[in-house]
Amino acid sequence: MSRPLHDRIEAQRIAADLEEPVDEAGNLARKFGLDPYEVNYWIVDYDEMNELIAYGGFQQRYPHWRWGMQYDRQQKQSQFLGGKAFEIVNNDDPSHAFLQESNTISDQKAVITHVEAHADFFANNEWFGMFAGWASQRDADSADGERRTRSPNAAAMLARHADAIEAFMTDPDIERGAVEKWIDHVLTLEDNIDQHQPYEPIDTRIDLIDEHDTADVAEQLEELDLSDEVKGQVFTEEWLDAQADDEDVTTFPAEPEKDVLGFLRKHGMQYDGDAAKAAEMDDWQKDILEMLRREAYYFAPQKMTKVMNEGWAAFWESAMMTGETFAGDDEFVLYADHMAKVLGSSGLNPYSLGLEIWQYVENSTNRREVVERLLRVEDVTWRNFHDTIDFDHVQELLEPDPEMASVGTHLEDLDPDDPRVDAEALDRAQSGDLDVETYPWKVLTTEGLAERHYSLTKPQNRGFVSRVSQEELERVSRYMFDEARYASVEEALADIDYARGWDRMREIRESHNDVTFLDEFLTQEFVDENEYFTYEYTQSTGDYRVTSTDYRDVKKKLMLQFTNFGKPTVVVEDGNYNNRNELLLSHLYNGVMIDMKQAKDTLKRVFELWGRPVNLKTIVKEFDEHDVEVAKRRDREPEPEEVGRLLRYDGDEVTIEELPWDAVEHLAADDIDYDTKPDEWLA
Amino acid sequence: MGLKDDLDRYREVGEQRRQDLSEFIQYGDLGQSRPDSVKVPIKIVDLPEFAYDKRDEGGVGQGDAEAGDPVDAQPQPADDGDEDGDPGEEGGEHEYYEMDPEEFAQELDEQLGLDLEPKGKKVIEEKEGDFTDITRSGPTSTLDFERLFKQGLKRKLAMDFDRDYVREALKVDGWGPAKVFEWARGENMPVSRAWIEDAYDEIPAGEKTTWESIEEMEANTERVDTARRIRREGIDQVPFRREDERYRYPEIVEEREKNVVVVNIRDVSGSMRQKKRELVERTFTPLDWYLQGKYDNAEFVYIAHDADAWEVERDEFFGIRSGGGTRISSAYDLAAELLEEYPWSDWNRYVFAAGDSENSSNDTEEHVIPLMEQIPANLHAYVETQPSGNAINATHAEEVERSFRSADNVAVAYVSSPDDVVDAIYEILSTEDDQ
């Protein structure tokens, strides 16, 4: 791909136009309390943009058809964003963001503000920190000051991988097709890593030594490479079993291993089709496995925080564009249109889900602050709260001070010692060195901005405080101990902390991922307000039906889509299954079946990386045909029976065996029932 | 390296990913196709992975809904255009490879190893071919002007002679018109006596004795041939003659049209449940496509029957279910009647029937088999769809097979599960192929 086009006059012109918005967006983001990586903005044309998107936000990736596929899909899904890809930014320090040159100024501004928020997320969310051990400057400056200097250096890493793989492909001693196939095999297991652990490169020598001590004799025999005849004569089955009994054989691995790719890197072998047996992996195979594993770990945090991240970016983009009218007056309509397109798509939209939860977090935290104070007003209790509090009055009192709301007209009234005021900027504004009309926010501090943008007094949130539930009131008062009482509502709300919502949001964006985010903040209120529901496939009608609007069900279903990348958890249970070095994978069954067809196909790929027969233990649900007929007639849902299954691939054919329940019982550990069908429906 | 290469790689892979035809017929979604357009799904996401069973997973949606409301399932979180470095991985969307029935027929031929040649029947149509015939009269617009001009030019050239040369000859001392005429003719010049005499008169008196002899004249005069003369002087007139006129006329081409009428018969009685109906659909639909692809002109007749038979439209054909008993001959009676519109002399015919082999007692032997013998067709076929093996009264297929063992235009196939469908199709089509 060509370099970003500084050379073109056209591109430069646009870049010049955007310098100011870029600088100011960065400033405004910091004023809002964000702390983004530095962002380098590049202007690219339509084709370059599509290439970047196809490559996942980078300029160079290893050669593979998947990029072509992504490009193809991207073309076809362009109806989602009206044919435009607005921006792309990658996780790196500094981040690189690419803007399409044909975007309107209004779009570019929206994009830039969005990008700044993403850059803040990458820089602060701890899940991203696990890959590189944190980026440099930030922690050097942070309170605990632990110096962690490595940034992901993502672009460089991906480029290195690309070059290395390209070199393998052009190496005359290596068959190009074999390289491509090998990559395909590894990619099927892209998500089978341990994403909750920091990335540790595999150092084969150390690991092998450990394993070697407890390795089964049979494995060592494999390495001796004797002919079957000789083996059969000397090392009879009985002899081998006797050996196995003598040794203090611990399971291998000791604990079920979630990093399947890592395990295969350490202990896997390739399958030599001609010789019809396993052989040690070539160096290039080991290298590719590890490179792709490293990339999987690099991208994992992004996959794990998609909802949060997109919601975060949408939230701050909106705050900057409309809240601070970063969009000019004439650009505002275009911006509204932009947001409508982004948020308006059908299906479950991570942008809107994320944004809604962040807004909910902001509101409910702010509301908590209000409620805590009001409950300390004389004669107010959680029981009489709704009867004694005049919510309209409360809303009035909560309104931001006029000096905060319209800075320009109140310049003289601002006090440089006010913690909400940026004294230095005020000085410049008053002497005319600062354009207050355009940049009123410069004169304020984060605290000031928090008041200025206070959520509870926005028109769409007017009734939020009054909707607080009895349960919540009761809960809040439970944790209130002997605290000073306020004489009046006015007094209680006099020095309310306007920034509590944003402070809490910043904490959350550091510590959470999508699963914990959804788990914690999806309440019944949220589900009701945003009209979420669950649906299931129903046998009686042969189609999908709405099954529940209860928030616990909605949460369960969402968990399914976000936990473990929305895929079933498969771990390595045994690397010496059947005492013949077969691989045994286990599906940690949570009530939802694994897709059998794909599982078979994937197993075939795993075989190529293990070299010896591979097995998968799982649990399936079986419906008795007769039960189904009966249930259908009664317009009810049939109940399935759970049975164990063993899938096996030996290089020749796939076999499926039924397993007794005790062999799979340990897999069905979860108490959660992911089926949301109402009980009344069941036959 | 680069996106272009990766796109090429993807195209290669994509081609291979098209669901193979057998798989498509037996398990695929036939619903996206139309009678004249076959859509074979291509799965976009190709690499397998450990994933949840889609149906068992269910999903979450947004909107004003109540338990029990149907949902238009779009299970995945929507894909977003602005990614921050995340390679997309949602999947399972289908794209379709569209082919017309001709291509389908070709591919099926390849896959099954058939090569059915459609027969041209005696329907001869006089069609106007190219305007290559020539006649001597016709409408002005079809005048072959080029030819006319060429003829005129030929004439001109043929009548042309070097006038100056002949005039010079007239200037030979002692040579009069008669002598020159004789000489000119001897030189193969198409000059007329009259012209010579006129030319002679035109020569001024003093010049009539310019040359002492013909030899002298020849030695001193350049004789210019026609072509050079024309090149030098041009032609001011090309003579057009009536007899040179030619008119173009269309060739009469005799076309033998390859027509086919396919009669699809289905038992819709109570015993034909969902699974059986689906098997019929999976067998008949590809057959219809195949024949449509092979023949120029295909017509389809759909007959549903239980104890009685009635004609239906294609849309209803596969879904109908009635409650009555079964009498297969009713369908053949109706078929015979409807086929009167398509005389055997002009139409290729295929009569396909399907059911679970249940029939009223003796109906097969007494009525159906005779009717089958009486209705001339390229191919008669019966497809037994009996998912749970043979039922006691289900003997129709066997009986037909027995009776027509020696006939070469009757095929019987047994389908008890989707796995059998392609074999059944092969069985049926290869019967005609072997004829």
mmCIF file of C-alpha atoms in Angstrom, chain A residues 325-633:
data_model
loop_
_atom_site.group_PDB
_atom_site.id
_atom_site.type_symbol
_atom_site.label_atom_id
_atom_site.label_comp_id
_atom_site.label_asym_id
_atom_site.label_seq_id
_atom_site.Cartn_x
_atom_site.Cartn_y
_atom_site.Cartn_z
ATOM 1 C CA THR A 325 -20.812 22.787 19.356
ATOM 2 C CA PHE A 326 -17.568 21.621 17.908
ATOM 3 C CA ALA A 327 -19.705 21.322 14.876
ATOM 4 C CA GLY A 328 -20.398 24.768 13.507
ATOM 5 C CA ASP A 329 -24.009 25.851 13.327
ATOM 6 C CA ASP A 330 -24.260 25.063 9.652
ATOM 7 C CA GLU A 331 -22.571 21.735 10.157
ATOM 8 C CA PHE A 332 -24.908 20.644 12.864
ATOM 9 C CA VAL A 333 -27.570 19.174 10.637
ATOM 10 C CA LEU A 334 -25.006 17.123 8.777
ATOM 11 C CA TYR A 335 -23.720 15.846 12.060
ATOM 12 C CA ALA A 336 -27.151 14.820 13.251
ATOM 13 C CA ASP A 337 -27.530 12.923 10.037
ATOM 14 C CA HIS A 338 -24.184 11.218 10.592
ATOM 15 C CA MET A 339 -25.173 10.078 14.055
ATOM 16 C CA ALA A 340 -28.524 8.875 12.837
ATOM 17 C CA LYS A 341 -26.844 6.667 10.303
ATOM 18 C CA VAL A 342 -24.414 5.261 12.816
ATOM 19 C CA LEU A 343 -26.937 4.540 15.492
ATOM 20 C CA GLY A 344 -29.871 3.692 13.327
ATOM 21 C CA SER A 345 -28.889 0.350 11.928
ATOM 22 C CA SER A 346 -30.983 -2.633 12.711
ATOM 23 C CA GLY A 347 -29.933 -5.601 14.736
ATOM 24 C CA LEU A 348 -27.907 -5.373 17.857
ATOM 25 C CA ASN A 349 -25.698 -2.350 17.390
ATOM 26 C CA PRO A 350 -22.637 -2.153 19.627
ATOM 27 C CA TYR A 351 -22.487 1.605 19.196
ATOM 28 C CA SER A 352 -25.972 2.225 20.474
ATOM 29 C CA LEU A 353 -25.824 -0.439 23.164
ATOM 30 C CA GLY A 354 -22.542 0.943 24.442
ATOM 31 C CA LEU A 355 -23.679 4.531 24.250
ATOM 32 C CA GLU A 356 -26.913 3.775 26.036
ATOM 33 C CA ILE A 357 -25.130 2.059 28.886
ATOM 34 C CA TRP A 358 -22.605 4.866 29.299
ATOM 35 C CA GLN A 359 -25.408 7.408 29.365
ATOM 36 C CA TYR A 360 -27.169 5.247 31.859
ATOM 37 C CA VAL A 361 -24.043 5.016 34.020
ATOM 38 C CA GLU A 362 -23.633 8.768 33.888
ATOM 39 C CA ASN A 363 -27.225 9.387 34.815
ATOM 40 C CA SER A 364 -27.511 6.803 37.516
ATOM 41 C CA THR A 365 -24.249 7.830 39.178
ATOM 42 C CA ASN A 366 -25.291 11.446 39.110
ATOM 43 C CA ARG A 367 -28.666 10.480 40.410
ATOM 44 C CA ARG A 368 -27.055 8.525 43.213
ATOM 45 C CA GLU A 369 -25.209 11.629 44.265
ATOM 46 C CA VAL A 370 -28.467 13.574 44.313
ATOM 47 C CA VAL A 371 -30.384 10.902 46.145
ATOM 48 C CA GLU A 372 -27.718 10.460 48.781
ATOM 49 C CA ARG A 373 -27.905 14.121 49.603
ATOM 50 C CA LEU A 374 -31.653 14.354 49.528
ATOM 51 C CA LEU A 375 -31.985 11.407 51.848
ATOM 52 C CA ARG A 376 -29.995 13.402 54.380
ATOM 53 C CA VAL A 377 -32.477 16.240 54.391
ATOM 54 C CA GLU A 378 -34.356 16.541 57.668
ATOM 55 C CA ASP A 379 -37.517 14.484 57.721
ATOM 56 C CA VAL A 380 -36.827 12.789 54.405
ATOM 57 C CA THR A 381 -36.666 8.983 54.445
ATOM 58 C CA TRP A 382 -36.533 6.435 51.687
ATOM 59 C CA ARG A 383 -40.119 5.565 52.417
ATOM 60 C CA ASN A 384 -41.547 9.048 52.112
ATOM 61 C CA PHE A 385 -39.095 10.191 49.471
ATOM 62 C CA HIS A 386 -41.516 10.271 46.573
ATOM 63 C CA ASP A 387 -44.110 12.047 48.658
ATOM 64 C CA THR A 388 -41.926 14.705 50.168
ATOM 65 C CA ILE A 389 -39.559 15.656 47.396
ATOM 66 C CA ASP A 390 -40.615 18.221 44.856
ATOM 67 C CA PHE A 391 -38.770 16.959 41.799
ATOM 68 C CA ASP A 392 -39.394 20.017 39.686
ATOM 69 C CA HIS A 393 -37.760 22.082 42.350
ATOM 70 C CA VAL A 394 -34.876 19.680 42.492
ATOM 71 C CA GLN A 395 -34.387 19.994 38.736
ATOM 72 C CA GLU A 396 -34.264 23.751 39.055
ATOM 73 C CA LEU A 397 -31.675 23.557 41.759
ATOM 74 C CA LEU A 398 -29.581 21.169 39.738
ATOM 75 C CA GLU A 399 -29.343 23.495 36.787
ATOM 76 C CA PRO A 400 -25.768 24.529 36.008
ATOM 77 C CA ASP A 401 -24.810 28.035 37.025
ATOM 78 C CA PRO A 402 -25.334 30.545 34.239
ATOM 79 C CA GLU A 403 -21.606 31.367 34.171
ATOM 80 C CA MET A 404 -20.910 27.763 33.380
ATOM 81 C CA ALA A 405 -23.644 27.486 30.849
ATOM 82 C CA SER A 406 -22.772 30.559 28.830
ATOM 83 C CA VAL A 407 -19.209 31.477 29.544
ATOM 84 C CA GLY A 408 -18.836 34.249 27.043
ATOM 85 C CA THR A 409 -21.535 36.463 28.452
ATOM 86 C CA HIS A 410 -20.339 36.035 32.000
ATOM 87 C CA LEU A 411 -16.652 36.512 31.527
ATOM 88 C CA GLU A 412 -16.448 39.311 34.083
ATOM 89 C CA ASP A 413 -18.266 37.252 36.670
ATOM 90 C CA LEU A 414 -15.819 34.405 36.588
ATOM 91 C CA ASP A 415 -13.511 34.058 39.557
ATOM 92 C CA PRO A 416 -10.000 32.832 38.790
ATOM 93 C CA ASP A 417 -9.936 31.019 42.141
ATOM 94 C CA ASP A 418 -13.059 29.090 41.375
ATOM 95 C CA PRO A 419 -11.976 25.464 40.915
ATOM 96 C CA ARG A 420 -14.232 25.307 37.914
ATOM 97 C CA VAL A 421 -12.290 28.032 36.200
ATOM 98 C CA ASP A 422 -8.993 27.764 34.359
ATOM 99 C CA ALA A 423 -7.349 30.905 35.708
ATOM 100 C CA GLU A 424 -4.707 31.233 33.051
ATOM 101 C CA ALA A 425 -7.182 30.858 30.253
ATOM 102 C CA LEU A 426 -9.546 33.312 31.854
ATOM 103 C CA ASP A 427 -6.795 35.842 31.909
ATOM 104 C CA ARG A 428 -6.127 35.382 28.225
ATOM 105 C CA ALA A 429 -9.817 35.519 27.444
ATOM 106 C CA GLN A 430 -10.272 38.739 29.295
ATOM 107 C CA SER A 431 -7.367 40.329 27.486
ATOM 108 C CA GLY A 432 -8.777 39.215 24.168
ATOM 109 C CA ASP A 433 -6.128 36.586 23.396
ATOM 110 C CA LEU A 434 -8.598 33.759 23.503
ATOM 111 C CA ASP A 435 -11.643 33.390 21.280
ATOM 112 C CA VAL A 436 -14.296 32.748 23.879
ATOM 113 C CA GLU A 437 -17.058 32.681 21.335
ATOM 114 C CA THR A 438 -15.605 29.661 19.609
ATOM 115 C CA TYR A 439 -13.858 28.022 22.545
ATOM 116 C CA PRO A 440 -15.831 28.791 25.706
ATOM 117 C CA TRP A 441 -14.658 25.522 27.204
ATOM 118 C CA LYS A 442 -11.071 26.662 27.301
ATOM 119 C CA VAL A 443 -11.882 28.965 30.152
ATOM 120 C CA LEU A 444 -13.169 26.138 32.330
ATOM 121 C CA THR A 445 -11.594 23.197 34.086
ATOM 122 C CA THR A 446 -12.862 19.644 33.937
ATOM 123 C CA GLU A 447 -14.979 20.364 36.984
ATOM 124 C CA GLY A 448 -16.481 23.341 35.271
ATOM 125 C CA LEU A 449 -17.228 21.362 32.160
ATOM 126 C CA ALA A 450 -18.853 18.632 34.213
ATOM 127 C CA GLU A 451 -21.316 21.157 35.533
ATOM 128 C CA ARG A 452 -21.781 22.715 32.150
ATOM 129 C CA HIS A 453 -22.657 19.336 30.645
ATOM 130 C CA TYR A 454 -24.534 17.962 33.609
ATOM 131 C CA SER A 455 -26.661 15.096 32.386
ATOM 132 C CA LEU A 456 -29.619 15.170 34.748
ATOM 133 C CA THR A 457 -30.748 18.583 33.625
ATOM 134 C CA LYS A 458 -30.723 17.784 29.931
ATOM 135 C CA PRO A 459 -34.220 17.746 28.430
ATOM 136 C CA GLN A 460 -34.176 14.031 27.612
ATOM 137 C CA ASN A 461 -33.227 13.146 31.185
ATOM 138 C CA ARG A 462 -35.634 15.432 32.951
ATOM 139 C CA GLY A 463 -37.581 12.693 34.654
ATOM 140 C CA PHE A 464 -34.661 10.453 35.509
ATOM 141 C CA VAL A 465 -34.271 11.493 39.117
ATOM 142 C CA SER A 466 -37.965 11.183 39.814
ATOM 143 C CA ARG A 467 -37.971 7.656 38.431
ATOM 144 C CA VAL A 468 -35.666 6.346 41.124
ATOM 145 C CA SER A 469 -37.121 3.146 42.514
ATOM 146 C CA GLN A 470 -38.029 2.307 46.069
ATOM 147 C CA GLU A 471 -35.559 -0.531 46.042
ATOM 148 C CA GLU A 472 -32.746 1.774 45.154
ATOM 149 C CA LEU A 473 -33.730 4.326 47.734
ATOM 150 C CA GLU A 474 -33.855 1.663 50.344
ATOM 151 C CA ARG A 475 -30.515 0.296 49.283
ATOM 152 C CA VAL A 476 -28.851 3.704 49.356
ATOM 153 C CA SER A 477 -30.131 4.533 52.790
ATOM 154 C CA ARG A 478 -28.926 1.184 54.058
ATOM 155 C CA TYR A 479 -25.370 2.328 53.407
ATOM 156 C CA MET A 480 -25.810 5.725 54.896
ATOM 157 C CA PHE A 481 -24.557 5.935 58.405
ATOM 158 C CA ASP A 482 -24.720 8.682 60.927
ATOM 159 C CA GLU A 483 -24.118 11.602 58.712
ATOM 160 C CA ALA A 484 -24.893 15.237 59.161
ATOM 161 C CA ARG A 485 -28.364 16.191 58.126
ATOM 162 C CA TYR A 486 -29.230 18.992 55.829
ATOM 163 C CA ALA A 487 -31.806 21.546 56.914
ATOM 164 C CA SER A 488 -33.266 21.891 53.449
ATOM 165 C CA VAL A 489 -33.181 20.583 49.929
ATOM 166 C CA GLU A 490 -31.401 23.773 48.860
ATOM 167 C CA GLU A 491 -28.660 23.185 51.343
ATOM 168 C CA ALA A 492 -28.358 19.560 50.369
ATOM 169 C CA LEU A 493 -27.836 20.378 46.723
ATOM 170 C CA ALA A 494 -25.752 23.473 47.265
ATOM 171 C CA ASP A 495 -22.342 21.934 46.593
ATOM 172 C CA ILE A 496 -23.297 18.852 44.709
ATOM 173 C CA ASP A 497 -20.510 17.026 42.930
ATOM 174 C CA TYR A 498 -21.375 17.481 39.272
ATOM 175 C CA ALA A 499 -18.425 15.420 38.165
ATOM 176 C CA ARG A 500 -19.314 12.238 39.965
ATOM 177 C CA GLY A 501 -20.809 10.701 36.862
ATOM 178 C CA TRP A 502 -17.772 11.339 34.712
ATOM 179 C CA ASP A 503 -15.374 10.255 37.459
ATOM 180 C CA ARG A 504 -17.157 6.977 37.759
ATOM 181 C CA MET A 505 -17.173 6.569 34.002
ATOM 182 C CA ARG A 506 -13.446 7.024 33.849
ATOM 183 C CA GLU A 507 -12.899 4.400 36.506
ATOM 184 C CA ILE A 508 -15.077 1.980 34.604
ATOM 185 C CA ARG A 509 -13.367 2.518 31.309
ATOM 186 C CA GLU A 510 -10.139 1.533 33.020
ATOM 187 C CA SER A 511 -11.200 -1.621 34.698
ATOM 188 C CA HIS A 512 -14.042 -3.207 32.821
ATOM 189 C CA ASN A 513 -14.517 -5.224 29.661
ATOM 190 C CA ASP A 514 -17.772 -5.877 27.810
ATOM 191 C CA VAL A 515 -18.736 -8.822 29.966
ATOM 192 C CA THR A 516 -18.270 -7.104 33.289
ATOM 193 C CA PHE A 517 -19.686 -3.894 31.838
ATOM 194 C CA LEU A 518 -22.908 -5.536 30.794
ATOM 195 C CA ASP A 519 -23.097 -7.682 33.861
ATOM 196 C CA GLU A 520 -22.885 -4.755 36.204
ATOM 197 C CA PHE A 521 -24.883 -2.090 34.468
ATOM 198 C CA LEU A 522 -27.690 -3.775 32.702
ATOM 199 C CA THR A 523 -30.625 -3.201 35.015
ATOM 200 C CA GLN A 524 -34.329 -3.741 34.535
ATOM 201 C CA GLU A 525 -34.726 -0.020 34.185
ATOM 202 C CA PHE A 526 -32.187 0.036 31.391
ATOM 203 C CA VAL A 527 -33.797 -2.864 29.574
ATOM 204 C CA ASP A 528 -37.245 -1.281 29.857
ATOM 205 C CA GLU A 529 -36.142 2.134 28.760
ATOM 206 C CA ASN A 530 -34.361 0.775 25.742
ATOM 207 C CA GLU A 531 -36.859 -1.922 24.900
ATOM 208 C CA TYR A 532 -34.550 -4.916 24.768
ATOM 209 C CA PHE A 533 -35.924 -8.414 24.449
ATOM 210 C CA THR A 534 -34.629 -11.960 24.000
ATOM 211 C CA TYR A 535 -35.634 -14.430 21.343
ATOM 212 C CA GLU A 536 -35.214 -18.149 20.749
ATOM 213 C CA TYR A 537 -35.855 -20.672 18.066
ATOM 214 C CA THR A 538 -39.158 -22.378 18.776
ATOM 215 C CA GLN A 539 -39.838 -25.887 17.533
ATOM 216 C CA SER A 540 -43.590 -25.551 17.568
ATOM 217 C CA THR A 541 -43.625 -22.693 15.080
ATOM 218 C CA GLY A 542 -40.373 -23.429 13.302
ATOM 219 C CA ASP A 543 -39.147 -19.857 13.581
ATOM 220 C CA TYR A 544 -37.748 -17.344 16.026
ATOM 221 C CA ARG A 545 -39.987 -15.847 18.685
ATOM 222 C CA VAL A 546 -39.608 -13.178 21.352
ATOM 223 C CA THR A 547 -39.239 -14.951 24.659
ATOM 224 C CA SER A 548 -38.559 -12.408 27.388
ATOM 225 C CA THR A 549 -38.145 -8.748 28.342
ATOM 226 C CA ASP A 550 -36.821 -9.479 31.807
ATOM 227 C CA TYR A 551 -33.412 -7.873 32.270
ATOM 228 C CA ARG A 552 -31.887 -11.037 33.717
ATOM 229 C CA ASP A 553 -32.760 -12.910 30.546
ATOM 230 C CA VAL A 554 -31.537 -10.093 28.328
ATOM 231 C CA LYS A 555 -28.311 -10.018 30.270
ATOM 232 C CA LYS A 556 -27.837 -13.782 29.985
ATOM 233 C CA LYS A 557 -28.320 -13.689 26.245
ATOM 234 C CA LEU A 558 -25.943 -10.796 25.829
ATOM 235 C CA MET A 559 -23.405 -12.578 27.996
ATOM 236 C CA LEU A 560 -23.511 -15.382 25.520
ATOM 237 C CA GLN A 561 -22.560 -13.058 22.714
ATOM 238 C CA PHE A 562 -19.750 -11.395 24.591
ATOM 239 C CA THR A 563 -18.207 -13.942 26.874
ATOM 240 C CA ASN A 564 -15.240 -15.586 25.293
ATOM 241 C CA PHE A 565 -15.679 -13.648 22.058
ATOM 242 C CA GLY A 566 -19.216 -14.973 21.743
ATOM 243 C CA LYS A 567 -17.933 -18.477 21.260
ATOM 244 C CA PRO A 568 -18.011 -21.682 23.273
ATOM 245 C CA THR A 569 -15.047 -22.191 25.574
ATOM 246 C CA VAL A 570 -12.881 -25.057 24.439
ATOM 247 C CA VAL A 571 -9.876 -26.134 26.488
ATOM 248 C CA VAL A 572 -7.140 -28.719 26.223
ATOM 249 C CA GLU A 573 -7.991 -31.406 28.708
ATOM 250 C CA ASP A 574 -5.460 -34.064 27.863
ATOM 251 C CA GLY A 575 -2.371 -34.107 25.647
ATOM 252 C CA ASN A 576 -1.944 -37.832 26.018
ATOM 253 C CA TYR A 577 -5.453 -39.066 25.593
ATOM 254 C CA ASN A 578 -5.896 -42.813 25.287
ATOM 255 C CA ASN A 579 -2.273 -43.010 26.287
ATOM 256 C CA ARG A 580 -1.425 -42.546 22.663
ATOM 257 C CA ASN A 581 -0.578 -38.880 22.548
ATOM 258 C CA GLU A 582 -3.968 -38.031 21.213
ATOM 259 C CA LEU A 583 -5.299 -34.605 21.918
ATOM 260 C CA LEU A 584 -8.461 -34.246 23.937
ATOM 261 C CA LEU A 585 -10.260 -30.938 23.810
ATOM 262 C CA SER A 586 -13.257 -30.281 25.974
ATOM 263 C CA HIS A 587 -16.117 -27.929 25.385
ATOM 264 C CA LEU A 588 -17.074 -26.283 28.673
ATOM 265 C CA TYR A 589 -20.768 -26.648 28.101
ATOM 266 C CA ASN A 590 -22.942 -23.827 29.411
ATOM 267 C CA GLY A 591 -26.293 -24.991 28.133
ATOM 268 C CA VAL A 592 -25.812 -23.909 24.532
ATOM 269 C CA MET A 593 -24.650 -26.499 22.045
ATOM 270 C CA ILE A 594 -21.617 -26.234 19.888
ATOM 271 C CA ASP A 595 -22.133 -26.145 16.121
ATOM 272 C CA MET A 596 -21.334 -29.726 15.232
ATOM 273 C CA LYS A 597 -20.618 -29.244 11.570
ATOM 274 C CA GLN A 598 -18.100 -26.514 12.200
ATOM 275 C CA ALA A 599 -16.648 -28.436 15.106
ATOM 276 C CA LYS A 600 -15.911 -31.351 12.810
ATOM 277 C CA ASP A 601 -14.271 -29.083 10.265
ATOM 278 C CA THR A 602 -12.268 -27.318 12.932
ATOM 279 C CA LEU A 603 -11.104 -30.598 14.393
ATOM 280 C CA LYS A 604 -9.662 -31.506 11.040
ATOM 281 C CA ARG A 605 -7.601 -28.337 11.191
ATOM 282 C CA VAL A 606 -6.503 -29.025 14.731
ATOM 283 C CA PHE A 607 -5.333 -32.424 13.543
ATOM 284 C CA GLU A 608 -2.976 -30.718 11.127
ATOM 285 C CA LEU A 609 -1.439 -28.860 14.039
ATOM 286 C CA TRP A 610 -1.242 -31.829 16.374
ATOM 287 C CA GLY A 611 -0.165 -34.550 13.987
ATOM 288 C CA ARG A 612 -1.994 -37.303 15.853
ATOM 289 C CA PRO A 613 -5.700 -38.060 16.353
ATOM 290 C CA VAL A 614 -7.711 -35.277 17.964
ATOM 291 C CA ASN A 615 -10.870 -35.532 20.054
ATOM 292 C CA LEU A 616 -13.517 -33.151 21.313
ATOM 293 C CA LYS A 617 -15.805 -33.874 24.223
ATOM 294 C CA THR A 618 -19.077 -32.005 24.289
ATOM 295 C CA ILE A 619 -22.676 -32.195 25.344
ATOM 296 C CA VAL A 620 -25.566 -32.055 22.922
ATOM 297 C CA LYS A 621 -29.267 -31.713 23.326
ATOM 298 C CA GLU A 622 -31.398 -34.333 21.720
ATOM 299 C CA PHE A 623 -35.029 -34.091 20.915
ATOM 300 C CA ASP A 624 -37.092 -37.207 20.711
ATOM 301 C CA GLU A 625 -39.089 -37.047 17.483
ATOM 302 C CA HIS A 626 -42.176 -38.260 19.165
ATOM 303 C CA ASP A 627 -41.900 -35.623 21.893
ATOM 304 C CA VAL A 628 -41.526 -32.999 19.226
ATOM 305 C CA GLU A 629 -44.696 -34.108 17.417
ATOM 306 C CA VAL A 630 -46.637 -34.206 20.643
ATOM 307 C CA ALA A 631 -45.381 -30.829 21.743
ATOM 308 C CA LYS A 632 -46.143 -29.298 18.375
ATOM 309 C CA ARG A 633 -49.660 -30.543 18.503
#
